[in-house]
PDB file of N, CA and C in Angstrom:
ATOM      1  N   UNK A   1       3.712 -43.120  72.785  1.00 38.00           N
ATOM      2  CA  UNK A   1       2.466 -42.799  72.112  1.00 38.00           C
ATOM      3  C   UNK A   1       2.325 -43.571  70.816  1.00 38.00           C
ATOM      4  N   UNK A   2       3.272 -43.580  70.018  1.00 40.00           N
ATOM      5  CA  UNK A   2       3.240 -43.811  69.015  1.00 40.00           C
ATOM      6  C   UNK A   2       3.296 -46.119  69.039  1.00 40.00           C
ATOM      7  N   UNK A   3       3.394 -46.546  69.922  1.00 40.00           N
ATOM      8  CA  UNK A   3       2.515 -48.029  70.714  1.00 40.00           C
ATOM      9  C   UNK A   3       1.477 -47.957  70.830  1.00 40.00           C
ATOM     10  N   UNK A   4       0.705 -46.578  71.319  1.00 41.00           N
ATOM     11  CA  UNK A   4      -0.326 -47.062  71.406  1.00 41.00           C
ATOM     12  C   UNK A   4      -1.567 -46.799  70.067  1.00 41.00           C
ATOM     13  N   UNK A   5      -0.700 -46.033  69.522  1.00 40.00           N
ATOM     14  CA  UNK A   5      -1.361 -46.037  68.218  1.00 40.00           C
ATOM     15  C   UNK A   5      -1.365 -47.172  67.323  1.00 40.00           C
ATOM     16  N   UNK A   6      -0.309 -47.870  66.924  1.00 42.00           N
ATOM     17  CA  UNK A   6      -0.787 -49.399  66.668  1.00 42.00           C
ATOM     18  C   UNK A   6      -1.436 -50.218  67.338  1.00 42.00           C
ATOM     19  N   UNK A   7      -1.112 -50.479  68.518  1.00 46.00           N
ATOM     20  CA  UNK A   7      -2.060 -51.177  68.993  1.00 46.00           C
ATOM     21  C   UNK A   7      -3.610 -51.204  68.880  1.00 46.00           C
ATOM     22  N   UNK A   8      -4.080 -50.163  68.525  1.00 53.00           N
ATOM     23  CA  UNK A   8      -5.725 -49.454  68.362  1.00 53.00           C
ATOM     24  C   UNK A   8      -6.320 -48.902  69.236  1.00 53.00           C
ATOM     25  N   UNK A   9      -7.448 -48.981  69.041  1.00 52.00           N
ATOM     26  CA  UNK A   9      -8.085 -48.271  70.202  1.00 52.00           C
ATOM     27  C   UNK A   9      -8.140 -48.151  71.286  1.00 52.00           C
ATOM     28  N   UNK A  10      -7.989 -49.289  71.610  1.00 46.00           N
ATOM     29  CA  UNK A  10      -8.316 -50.483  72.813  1.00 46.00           C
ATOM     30  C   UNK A  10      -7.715 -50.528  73.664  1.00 46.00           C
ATOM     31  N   UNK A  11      -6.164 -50.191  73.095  1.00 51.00           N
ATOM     32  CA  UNK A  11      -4.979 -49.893  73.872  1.00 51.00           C
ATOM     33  C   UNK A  11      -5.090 -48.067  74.496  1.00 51.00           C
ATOM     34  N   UNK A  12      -5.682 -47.237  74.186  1.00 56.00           N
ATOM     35  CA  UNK A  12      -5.973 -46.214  74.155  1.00 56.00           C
ATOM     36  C   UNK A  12      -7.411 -46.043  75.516  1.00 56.00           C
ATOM     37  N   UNK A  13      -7.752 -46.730  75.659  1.00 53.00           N
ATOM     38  CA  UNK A  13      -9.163 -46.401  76.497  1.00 53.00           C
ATOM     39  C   UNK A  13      -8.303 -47.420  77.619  1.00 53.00           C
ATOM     40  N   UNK A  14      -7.719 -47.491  78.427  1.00 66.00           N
ATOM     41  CA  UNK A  14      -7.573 -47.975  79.425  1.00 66.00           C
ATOM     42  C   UNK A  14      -9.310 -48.572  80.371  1.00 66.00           C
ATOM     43  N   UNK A  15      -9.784 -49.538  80.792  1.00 84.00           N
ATOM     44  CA  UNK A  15     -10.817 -49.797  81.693  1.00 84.00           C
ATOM     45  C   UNK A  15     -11.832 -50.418  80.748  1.00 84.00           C
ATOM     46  N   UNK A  16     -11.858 -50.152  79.827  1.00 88.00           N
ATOM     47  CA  UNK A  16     -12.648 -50.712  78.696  1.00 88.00           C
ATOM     48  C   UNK A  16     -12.476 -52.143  77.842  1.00 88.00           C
ATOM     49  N   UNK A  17     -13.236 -52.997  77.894  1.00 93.00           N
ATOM     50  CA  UNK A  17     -12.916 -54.059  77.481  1.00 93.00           C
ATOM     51  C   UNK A  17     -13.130 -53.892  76.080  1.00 93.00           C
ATOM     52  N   UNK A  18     -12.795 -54.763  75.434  1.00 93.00           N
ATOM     53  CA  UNK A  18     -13.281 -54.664  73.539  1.00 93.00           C
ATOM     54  C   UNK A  18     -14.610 -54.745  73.464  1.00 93.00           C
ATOM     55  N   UNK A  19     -15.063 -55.542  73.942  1.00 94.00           N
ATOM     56  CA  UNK A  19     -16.963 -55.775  73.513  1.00 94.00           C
ATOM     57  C   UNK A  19     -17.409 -54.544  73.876  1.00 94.00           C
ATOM     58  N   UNK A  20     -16.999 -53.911  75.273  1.00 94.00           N
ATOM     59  CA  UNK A  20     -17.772 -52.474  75.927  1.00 94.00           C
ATOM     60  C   UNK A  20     -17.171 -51.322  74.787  1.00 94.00           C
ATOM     61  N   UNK A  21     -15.761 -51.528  74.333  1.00 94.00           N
ATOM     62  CA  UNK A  21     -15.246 -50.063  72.812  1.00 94.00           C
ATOM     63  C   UNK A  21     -16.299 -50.223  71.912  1.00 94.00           C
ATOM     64  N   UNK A  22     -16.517 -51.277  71.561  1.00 95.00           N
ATOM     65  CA  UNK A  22     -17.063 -52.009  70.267  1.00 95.00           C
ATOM     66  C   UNK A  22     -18.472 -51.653  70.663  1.00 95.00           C
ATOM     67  N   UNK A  23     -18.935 -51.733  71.533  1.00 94.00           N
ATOM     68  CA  UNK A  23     -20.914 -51.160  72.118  1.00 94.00           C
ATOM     69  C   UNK A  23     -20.525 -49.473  72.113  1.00 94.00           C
ATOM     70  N   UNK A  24     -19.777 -49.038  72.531  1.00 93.00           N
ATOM     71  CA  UNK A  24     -19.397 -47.391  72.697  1.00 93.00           C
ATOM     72  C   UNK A  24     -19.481 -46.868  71.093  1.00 93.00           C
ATOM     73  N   UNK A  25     -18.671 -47.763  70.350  1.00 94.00           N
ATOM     74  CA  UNK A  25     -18.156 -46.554  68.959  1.00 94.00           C
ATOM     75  C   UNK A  25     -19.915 -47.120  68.188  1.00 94.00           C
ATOM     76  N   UNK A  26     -20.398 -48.295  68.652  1.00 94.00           N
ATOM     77  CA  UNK A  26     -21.889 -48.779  68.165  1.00 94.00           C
ATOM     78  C   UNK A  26     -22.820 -47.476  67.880  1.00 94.00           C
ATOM     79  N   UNK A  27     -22.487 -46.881  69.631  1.00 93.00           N
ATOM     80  CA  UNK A  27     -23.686 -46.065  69.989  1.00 93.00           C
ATOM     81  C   UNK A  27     -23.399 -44.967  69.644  1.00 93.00           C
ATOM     82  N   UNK A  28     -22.188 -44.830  69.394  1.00 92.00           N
ATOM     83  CA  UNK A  28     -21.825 -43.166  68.893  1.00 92.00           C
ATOM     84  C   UNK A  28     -22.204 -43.326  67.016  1.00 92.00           C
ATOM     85  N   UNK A  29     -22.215 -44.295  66.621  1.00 93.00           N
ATOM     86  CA  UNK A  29     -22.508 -43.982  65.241  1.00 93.00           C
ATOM     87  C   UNK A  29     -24.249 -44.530  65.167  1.00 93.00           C
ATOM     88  N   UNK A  30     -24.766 -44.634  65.942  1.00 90.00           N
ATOM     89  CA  UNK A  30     -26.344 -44.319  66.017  1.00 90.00           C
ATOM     90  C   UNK A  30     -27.027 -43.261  66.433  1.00 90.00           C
ATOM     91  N   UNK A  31     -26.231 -42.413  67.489  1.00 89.00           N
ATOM     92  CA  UNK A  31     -26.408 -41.397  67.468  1.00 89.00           C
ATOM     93  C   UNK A  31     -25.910 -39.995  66.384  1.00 89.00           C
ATOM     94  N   UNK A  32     -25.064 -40.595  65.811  1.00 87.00           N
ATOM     95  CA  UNK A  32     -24.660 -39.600  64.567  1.00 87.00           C
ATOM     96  C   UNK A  32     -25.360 -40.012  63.458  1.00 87.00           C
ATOM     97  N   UNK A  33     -25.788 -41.051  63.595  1.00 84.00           N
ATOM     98  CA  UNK A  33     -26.991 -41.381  62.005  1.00 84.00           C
ATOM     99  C   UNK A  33     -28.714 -40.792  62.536  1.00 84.00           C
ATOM    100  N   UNK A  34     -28.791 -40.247  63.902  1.00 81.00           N
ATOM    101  CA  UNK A  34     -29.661 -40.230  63.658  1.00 81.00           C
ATOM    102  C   UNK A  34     -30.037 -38.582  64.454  1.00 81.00           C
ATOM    103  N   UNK A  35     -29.436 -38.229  64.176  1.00 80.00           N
ATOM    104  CA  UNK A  35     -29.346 -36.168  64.908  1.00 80.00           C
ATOM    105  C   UNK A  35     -29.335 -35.541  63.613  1.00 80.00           C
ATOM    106  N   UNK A  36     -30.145 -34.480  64.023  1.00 70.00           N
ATOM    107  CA  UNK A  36     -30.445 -33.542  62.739  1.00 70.00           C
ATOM    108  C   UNK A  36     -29.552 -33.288  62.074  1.00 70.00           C
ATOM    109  N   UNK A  37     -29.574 -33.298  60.548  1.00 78.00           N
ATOM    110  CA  UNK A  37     -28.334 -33.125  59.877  1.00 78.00           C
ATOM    111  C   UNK A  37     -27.428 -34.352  60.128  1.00 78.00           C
ATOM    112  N   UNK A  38     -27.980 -35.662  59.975  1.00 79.00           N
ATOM    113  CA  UNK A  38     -27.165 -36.586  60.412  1.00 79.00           C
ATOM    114  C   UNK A  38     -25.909 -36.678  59.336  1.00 79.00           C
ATOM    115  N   UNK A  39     -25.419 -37.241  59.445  1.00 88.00           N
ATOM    116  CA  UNK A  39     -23.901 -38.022  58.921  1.00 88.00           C
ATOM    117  C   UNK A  39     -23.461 -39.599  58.412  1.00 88.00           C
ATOM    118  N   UNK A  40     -24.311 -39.578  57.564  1.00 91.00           N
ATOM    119  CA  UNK A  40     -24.108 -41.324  57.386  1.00 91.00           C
ATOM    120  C   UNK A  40     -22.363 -41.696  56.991  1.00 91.00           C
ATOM    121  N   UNK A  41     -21.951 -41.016  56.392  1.00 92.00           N
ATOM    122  CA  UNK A  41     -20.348 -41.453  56.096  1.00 92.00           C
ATOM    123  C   UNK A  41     -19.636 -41.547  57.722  1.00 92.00           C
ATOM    124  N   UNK A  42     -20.016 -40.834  58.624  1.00 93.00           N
ATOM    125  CA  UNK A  42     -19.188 -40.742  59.495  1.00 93.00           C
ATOM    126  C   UNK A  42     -20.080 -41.669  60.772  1.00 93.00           C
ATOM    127  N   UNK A  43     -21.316 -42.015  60.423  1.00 94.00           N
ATOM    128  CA  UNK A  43     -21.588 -42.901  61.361  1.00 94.00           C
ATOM    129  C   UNK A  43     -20.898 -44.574  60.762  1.00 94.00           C
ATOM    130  N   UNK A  44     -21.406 -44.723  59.660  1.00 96.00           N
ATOM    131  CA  UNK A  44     -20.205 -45.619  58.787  1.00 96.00           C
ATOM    132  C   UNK A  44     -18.903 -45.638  59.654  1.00 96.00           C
ATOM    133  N   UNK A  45     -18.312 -44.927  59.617  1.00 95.00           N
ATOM    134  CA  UNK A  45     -16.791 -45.109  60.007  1.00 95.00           C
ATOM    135  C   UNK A  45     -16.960 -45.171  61.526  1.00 95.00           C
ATOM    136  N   UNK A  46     -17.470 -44.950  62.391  1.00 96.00           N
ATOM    137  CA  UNK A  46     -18.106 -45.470  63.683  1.00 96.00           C
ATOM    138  C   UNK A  46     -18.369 -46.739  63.651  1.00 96.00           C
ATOM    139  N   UNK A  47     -19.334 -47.298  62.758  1.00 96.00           N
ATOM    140  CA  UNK A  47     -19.544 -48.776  62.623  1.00 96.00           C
ATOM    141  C   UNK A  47     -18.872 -49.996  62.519  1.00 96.00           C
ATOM    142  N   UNK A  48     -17.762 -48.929  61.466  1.00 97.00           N
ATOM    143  CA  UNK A  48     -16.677 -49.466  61.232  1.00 97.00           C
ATOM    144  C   UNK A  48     -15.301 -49.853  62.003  1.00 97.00           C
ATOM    145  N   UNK A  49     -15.692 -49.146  62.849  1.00 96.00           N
ATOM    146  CA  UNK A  49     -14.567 -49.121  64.017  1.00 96.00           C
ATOM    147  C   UNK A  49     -14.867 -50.209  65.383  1.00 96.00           C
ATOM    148  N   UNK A  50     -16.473 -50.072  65.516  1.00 96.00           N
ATOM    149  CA  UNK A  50     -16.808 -50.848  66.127  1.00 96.00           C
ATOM    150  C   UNK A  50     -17.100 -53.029  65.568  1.00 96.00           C
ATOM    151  N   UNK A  51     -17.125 -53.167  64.599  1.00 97.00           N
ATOM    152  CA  UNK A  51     -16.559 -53.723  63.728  1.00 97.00           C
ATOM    153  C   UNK A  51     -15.470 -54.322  63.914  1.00 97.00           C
ATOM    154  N   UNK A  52     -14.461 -53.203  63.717  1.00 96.00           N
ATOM    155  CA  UNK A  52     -12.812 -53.657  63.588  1.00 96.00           C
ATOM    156  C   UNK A  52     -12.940 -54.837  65.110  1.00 96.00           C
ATOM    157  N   UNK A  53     -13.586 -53.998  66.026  1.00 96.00           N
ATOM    158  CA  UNK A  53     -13.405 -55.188  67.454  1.00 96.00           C
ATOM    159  C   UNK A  53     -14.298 -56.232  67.235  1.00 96.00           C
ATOM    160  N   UNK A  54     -15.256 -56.549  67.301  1.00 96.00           N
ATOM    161  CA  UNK A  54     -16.653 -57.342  67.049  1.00 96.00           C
ATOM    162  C   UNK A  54     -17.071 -57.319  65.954  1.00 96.00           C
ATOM    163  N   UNK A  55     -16.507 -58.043  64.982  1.00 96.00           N
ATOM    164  CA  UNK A  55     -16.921 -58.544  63.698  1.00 96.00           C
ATOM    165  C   UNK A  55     -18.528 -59.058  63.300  1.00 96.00           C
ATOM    166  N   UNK A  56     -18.539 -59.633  64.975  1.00 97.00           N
ATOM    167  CA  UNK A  56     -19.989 -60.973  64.704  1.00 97.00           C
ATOM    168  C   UNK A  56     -20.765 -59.758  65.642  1.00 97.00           C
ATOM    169  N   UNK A  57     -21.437 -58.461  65.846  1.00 96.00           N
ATOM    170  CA  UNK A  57     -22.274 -58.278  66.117  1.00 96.00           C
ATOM    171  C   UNK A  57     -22.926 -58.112  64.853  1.00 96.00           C
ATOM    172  N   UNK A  58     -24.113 -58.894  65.041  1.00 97.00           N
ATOM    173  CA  UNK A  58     -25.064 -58.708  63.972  1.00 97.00           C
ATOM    174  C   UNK A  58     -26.085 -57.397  64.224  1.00 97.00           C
ATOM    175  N   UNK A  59     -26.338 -56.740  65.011  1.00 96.00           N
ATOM    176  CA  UNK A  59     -27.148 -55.114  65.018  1.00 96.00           C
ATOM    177  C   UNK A  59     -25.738 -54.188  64.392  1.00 96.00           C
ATOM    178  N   UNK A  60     -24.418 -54.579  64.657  1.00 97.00           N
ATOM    179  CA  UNK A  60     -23.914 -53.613  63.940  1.00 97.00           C
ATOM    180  C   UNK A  60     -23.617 -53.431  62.505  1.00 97.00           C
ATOM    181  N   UNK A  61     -23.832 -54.896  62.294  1.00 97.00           N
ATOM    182  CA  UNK A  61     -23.817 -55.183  61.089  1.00 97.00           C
ATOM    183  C   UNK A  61     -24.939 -54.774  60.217  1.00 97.00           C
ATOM    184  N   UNK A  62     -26.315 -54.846  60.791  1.00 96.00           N
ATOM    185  CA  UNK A  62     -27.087 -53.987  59.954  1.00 96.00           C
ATOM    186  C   UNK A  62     -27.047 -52.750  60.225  1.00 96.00           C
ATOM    187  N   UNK A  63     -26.759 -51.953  61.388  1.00 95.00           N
ATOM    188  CA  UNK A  63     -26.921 -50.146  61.186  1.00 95.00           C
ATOM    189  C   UNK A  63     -26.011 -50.487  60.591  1.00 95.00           C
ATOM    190  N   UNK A  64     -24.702 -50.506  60.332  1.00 96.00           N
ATOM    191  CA  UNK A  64     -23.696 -50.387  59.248  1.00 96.00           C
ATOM    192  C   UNK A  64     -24.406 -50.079  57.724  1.00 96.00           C
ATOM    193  N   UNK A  65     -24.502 -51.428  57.184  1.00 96.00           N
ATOM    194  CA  UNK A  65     -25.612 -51.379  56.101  1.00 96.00           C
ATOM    195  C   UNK A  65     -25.907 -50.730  55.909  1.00 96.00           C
ATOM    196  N   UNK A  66     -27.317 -50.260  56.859  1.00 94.00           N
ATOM    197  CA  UNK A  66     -28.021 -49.356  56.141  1.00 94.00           C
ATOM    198  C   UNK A  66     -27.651 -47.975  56.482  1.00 94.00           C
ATOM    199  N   UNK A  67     -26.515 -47.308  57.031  1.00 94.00           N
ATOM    200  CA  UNK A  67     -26.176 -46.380  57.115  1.00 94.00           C
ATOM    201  C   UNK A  67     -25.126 -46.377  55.513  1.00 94.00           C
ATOM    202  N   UNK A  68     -24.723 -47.261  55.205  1.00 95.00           N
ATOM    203  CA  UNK A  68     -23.956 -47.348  54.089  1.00 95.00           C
ATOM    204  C   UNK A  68     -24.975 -47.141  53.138  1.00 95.00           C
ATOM    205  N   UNK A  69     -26.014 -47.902  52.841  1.00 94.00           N
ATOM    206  CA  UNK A  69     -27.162 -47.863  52.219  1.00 94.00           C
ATOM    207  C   UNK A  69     -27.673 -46.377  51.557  1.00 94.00           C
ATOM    208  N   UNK A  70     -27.617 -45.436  52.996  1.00 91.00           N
ATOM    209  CA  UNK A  70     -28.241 -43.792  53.160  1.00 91.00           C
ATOM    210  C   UNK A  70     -27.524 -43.063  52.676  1.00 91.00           C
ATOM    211  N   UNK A  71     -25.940 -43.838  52.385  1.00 92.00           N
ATOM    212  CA  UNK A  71     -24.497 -42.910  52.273  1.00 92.00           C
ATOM    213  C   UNK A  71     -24.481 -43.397  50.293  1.00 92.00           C
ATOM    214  N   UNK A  72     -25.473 -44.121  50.115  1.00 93.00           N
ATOM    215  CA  UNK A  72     -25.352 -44.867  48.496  1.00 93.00           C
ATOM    216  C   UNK A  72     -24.548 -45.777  48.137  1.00 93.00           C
ATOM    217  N   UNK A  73     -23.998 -46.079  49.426  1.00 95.00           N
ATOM    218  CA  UNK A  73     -23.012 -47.600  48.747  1.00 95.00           C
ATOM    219  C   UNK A  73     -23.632 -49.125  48.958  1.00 95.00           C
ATOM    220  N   UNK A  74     -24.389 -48.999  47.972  1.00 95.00           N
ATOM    221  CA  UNK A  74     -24.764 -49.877  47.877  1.00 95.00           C
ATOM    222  C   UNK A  74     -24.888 -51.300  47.828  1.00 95.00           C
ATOM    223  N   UNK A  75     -23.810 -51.566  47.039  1.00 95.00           N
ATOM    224  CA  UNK A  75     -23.122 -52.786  47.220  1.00 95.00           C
ATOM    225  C   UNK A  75     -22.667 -53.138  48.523  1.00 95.00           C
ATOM    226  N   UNK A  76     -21.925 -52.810  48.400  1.00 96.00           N
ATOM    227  CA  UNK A  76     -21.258 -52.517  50.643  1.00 96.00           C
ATOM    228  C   UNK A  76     -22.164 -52.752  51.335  1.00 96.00           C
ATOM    229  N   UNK A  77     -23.662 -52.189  51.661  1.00 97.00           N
ATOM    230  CA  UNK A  77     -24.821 -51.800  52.116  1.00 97.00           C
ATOM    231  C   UNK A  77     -25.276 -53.858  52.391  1.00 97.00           C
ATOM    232  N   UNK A  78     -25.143 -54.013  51.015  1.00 96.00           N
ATOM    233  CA  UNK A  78     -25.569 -55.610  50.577  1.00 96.00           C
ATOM    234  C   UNK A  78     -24.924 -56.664  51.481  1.00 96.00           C
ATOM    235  N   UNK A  79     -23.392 -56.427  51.260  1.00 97.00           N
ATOM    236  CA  UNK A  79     -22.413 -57.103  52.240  1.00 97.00           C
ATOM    237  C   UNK A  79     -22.726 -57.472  54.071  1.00 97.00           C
ATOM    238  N   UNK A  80     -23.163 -55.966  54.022  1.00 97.00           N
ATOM    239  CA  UNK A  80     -22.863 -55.763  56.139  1.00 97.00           C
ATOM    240  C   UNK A  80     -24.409 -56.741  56.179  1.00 97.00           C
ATOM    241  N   UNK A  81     -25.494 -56.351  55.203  1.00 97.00           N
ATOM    242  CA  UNK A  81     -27.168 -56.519  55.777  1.00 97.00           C
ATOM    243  C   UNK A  81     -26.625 -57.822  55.590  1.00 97.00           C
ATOM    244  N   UNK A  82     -26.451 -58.815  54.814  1.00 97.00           N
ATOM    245  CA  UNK A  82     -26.417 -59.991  54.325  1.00 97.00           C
ATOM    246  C   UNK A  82     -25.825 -61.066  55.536  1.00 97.00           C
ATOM    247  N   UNK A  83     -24.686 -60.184  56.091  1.00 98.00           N
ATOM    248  CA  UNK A  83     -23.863 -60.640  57.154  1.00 98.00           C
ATOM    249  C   UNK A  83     -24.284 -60.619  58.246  1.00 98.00           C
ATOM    250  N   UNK A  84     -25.533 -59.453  58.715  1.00 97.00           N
ATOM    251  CA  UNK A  84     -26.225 -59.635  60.077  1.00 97.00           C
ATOM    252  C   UNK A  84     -27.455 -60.403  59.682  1.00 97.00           C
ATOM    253  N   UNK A  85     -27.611 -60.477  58.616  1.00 97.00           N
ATOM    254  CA  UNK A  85     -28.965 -62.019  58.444  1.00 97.00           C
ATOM    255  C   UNK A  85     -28.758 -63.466  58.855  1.00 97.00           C
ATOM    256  N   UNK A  86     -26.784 -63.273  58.261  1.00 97.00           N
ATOM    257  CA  UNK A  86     -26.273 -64.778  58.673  1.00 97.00           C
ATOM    258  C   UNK A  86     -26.032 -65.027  60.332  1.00 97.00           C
ATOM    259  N   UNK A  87     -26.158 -63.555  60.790  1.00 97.00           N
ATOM    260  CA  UNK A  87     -25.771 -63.918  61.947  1.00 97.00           C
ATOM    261  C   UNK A  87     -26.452 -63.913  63.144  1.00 97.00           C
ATOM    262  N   UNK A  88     -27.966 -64.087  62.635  1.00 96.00           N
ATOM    263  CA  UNK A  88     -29.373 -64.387  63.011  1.00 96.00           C
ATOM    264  C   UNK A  88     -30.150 -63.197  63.504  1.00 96.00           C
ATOM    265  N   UNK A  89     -29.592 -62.329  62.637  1.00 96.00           N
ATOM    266  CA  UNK A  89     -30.770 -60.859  63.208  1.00 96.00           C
ATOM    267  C   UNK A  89     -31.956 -60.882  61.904  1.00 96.00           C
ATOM    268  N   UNK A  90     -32.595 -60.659  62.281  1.00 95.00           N
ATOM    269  CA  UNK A  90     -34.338 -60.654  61.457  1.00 95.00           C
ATOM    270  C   UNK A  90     -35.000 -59.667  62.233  1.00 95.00           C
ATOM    271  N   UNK A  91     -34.916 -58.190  61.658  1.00 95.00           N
ATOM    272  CA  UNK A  91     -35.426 -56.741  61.998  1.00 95.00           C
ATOM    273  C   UNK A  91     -36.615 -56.611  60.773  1.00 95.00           C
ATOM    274  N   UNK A  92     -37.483 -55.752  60.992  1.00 94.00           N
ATOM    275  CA  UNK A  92     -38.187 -54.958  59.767  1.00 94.00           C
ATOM    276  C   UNK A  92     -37.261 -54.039  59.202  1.00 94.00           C
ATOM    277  N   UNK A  93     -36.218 -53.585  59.791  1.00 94.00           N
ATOM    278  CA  UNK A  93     -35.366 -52.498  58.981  1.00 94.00           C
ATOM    279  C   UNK A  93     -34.516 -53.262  58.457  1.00 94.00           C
ATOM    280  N   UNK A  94     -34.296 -54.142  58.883  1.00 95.00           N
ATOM    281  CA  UNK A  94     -32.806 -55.205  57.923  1.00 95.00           C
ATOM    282  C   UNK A  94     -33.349 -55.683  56.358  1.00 95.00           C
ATOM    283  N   UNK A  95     -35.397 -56.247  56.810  1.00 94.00           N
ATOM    284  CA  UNK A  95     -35.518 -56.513  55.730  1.00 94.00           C
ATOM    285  C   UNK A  95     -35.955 -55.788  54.759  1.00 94.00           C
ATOM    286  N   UNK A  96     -36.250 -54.401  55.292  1.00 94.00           N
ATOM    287  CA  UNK A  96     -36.407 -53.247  54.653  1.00 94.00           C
ATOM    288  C   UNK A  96     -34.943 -53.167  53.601  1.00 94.00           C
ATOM    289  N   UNK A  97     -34.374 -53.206  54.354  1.00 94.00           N
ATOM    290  CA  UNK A  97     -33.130 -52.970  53.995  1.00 94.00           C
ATOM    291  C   UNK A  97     -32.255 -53.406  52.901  1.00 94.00           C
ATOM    292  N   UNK A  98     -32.373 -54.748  53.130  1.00 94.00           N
ATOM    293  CA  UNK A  98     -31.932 -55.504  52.241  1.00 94.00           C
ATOM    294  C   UNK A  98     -32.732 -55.722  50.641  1.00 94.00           C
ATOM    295  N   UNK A  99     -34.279 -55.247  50.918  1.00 93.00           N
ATOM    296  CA  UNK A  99     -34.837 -55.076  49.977  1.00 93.00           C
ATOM    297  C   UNK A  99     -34.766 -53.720  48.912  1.00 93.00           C
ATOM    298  N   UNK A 100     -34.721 -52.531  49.509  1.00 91.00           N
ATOM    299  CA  UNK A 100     -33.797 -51.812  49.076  1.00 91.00           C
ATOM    300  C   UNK A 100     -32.733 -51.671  48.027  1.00 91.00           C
ATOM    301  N   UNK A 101     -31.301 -52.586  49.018  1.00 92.00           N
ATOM    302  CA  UNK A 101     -30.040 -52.100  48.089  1.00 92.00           C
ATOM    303  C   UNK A 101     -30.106 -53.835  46.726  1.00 92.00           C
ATOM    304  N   UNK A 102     -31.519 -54.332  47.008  1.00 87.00           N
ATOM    305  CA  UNK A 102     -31.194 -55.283  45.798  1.00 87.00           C
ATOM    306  C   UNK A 102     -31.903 -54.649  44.496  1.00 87.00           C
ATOM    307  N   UNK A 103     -32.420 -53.142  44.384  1.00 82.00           N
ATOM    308  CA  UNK A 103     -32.734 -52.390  43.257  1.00 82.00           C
ATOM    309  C   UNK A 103     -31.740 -51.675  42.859  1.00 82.00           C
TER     310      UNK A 103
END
């Protein structure tokens, strides 16, 4: 057990490729940012996880953001949006977004 806990997640979901963990922990922290009483810290750490596998998705890179954004970290918020701009996403919420955490 304690292998497959270093190893990460990934090693843990048997059948699952990284891109398909990395779309899974995506959708679980969009659905926790966005259910009543949502959770931005903990969709964050969803994002973040999905992330850890797929660095270069740029949609996760902005819900990240702006779930960081909702959570007040602002700076941070700046980082993820900035990083799914470079990585050719152009949303109304990104540029919402990004307009935002530059006040």
């Amino acid at each position: 057990a304690a292998e497959a806990d270093e190893a990460g997640p990934a090693a843990r979901r048997p059948g699952l490729s990284t891109k398909q963990l990395a779309s899974t922990y995506h959708d679980m922290g969009a659905l926790v940012g966005r259910l009543l009483g949502a959770d931005a810290e903990r969709a964050v750490a969803l994002y973040r996880q999905s992330l850890s596998l797929e660095p270069d998705r740029p949609l996760t890179q902005e819900s990240c953001g702006l779930a960081l954004a909702v959570a007040g970290h602002f700076e941070e918020a700046s980082v993820h949006l900035a990083t799914a701009h470079r990585l050719g996403r152009d949303s109304p919420e990104l540029r919402s977004g990004l307009g935002a955490v530059a006040f």
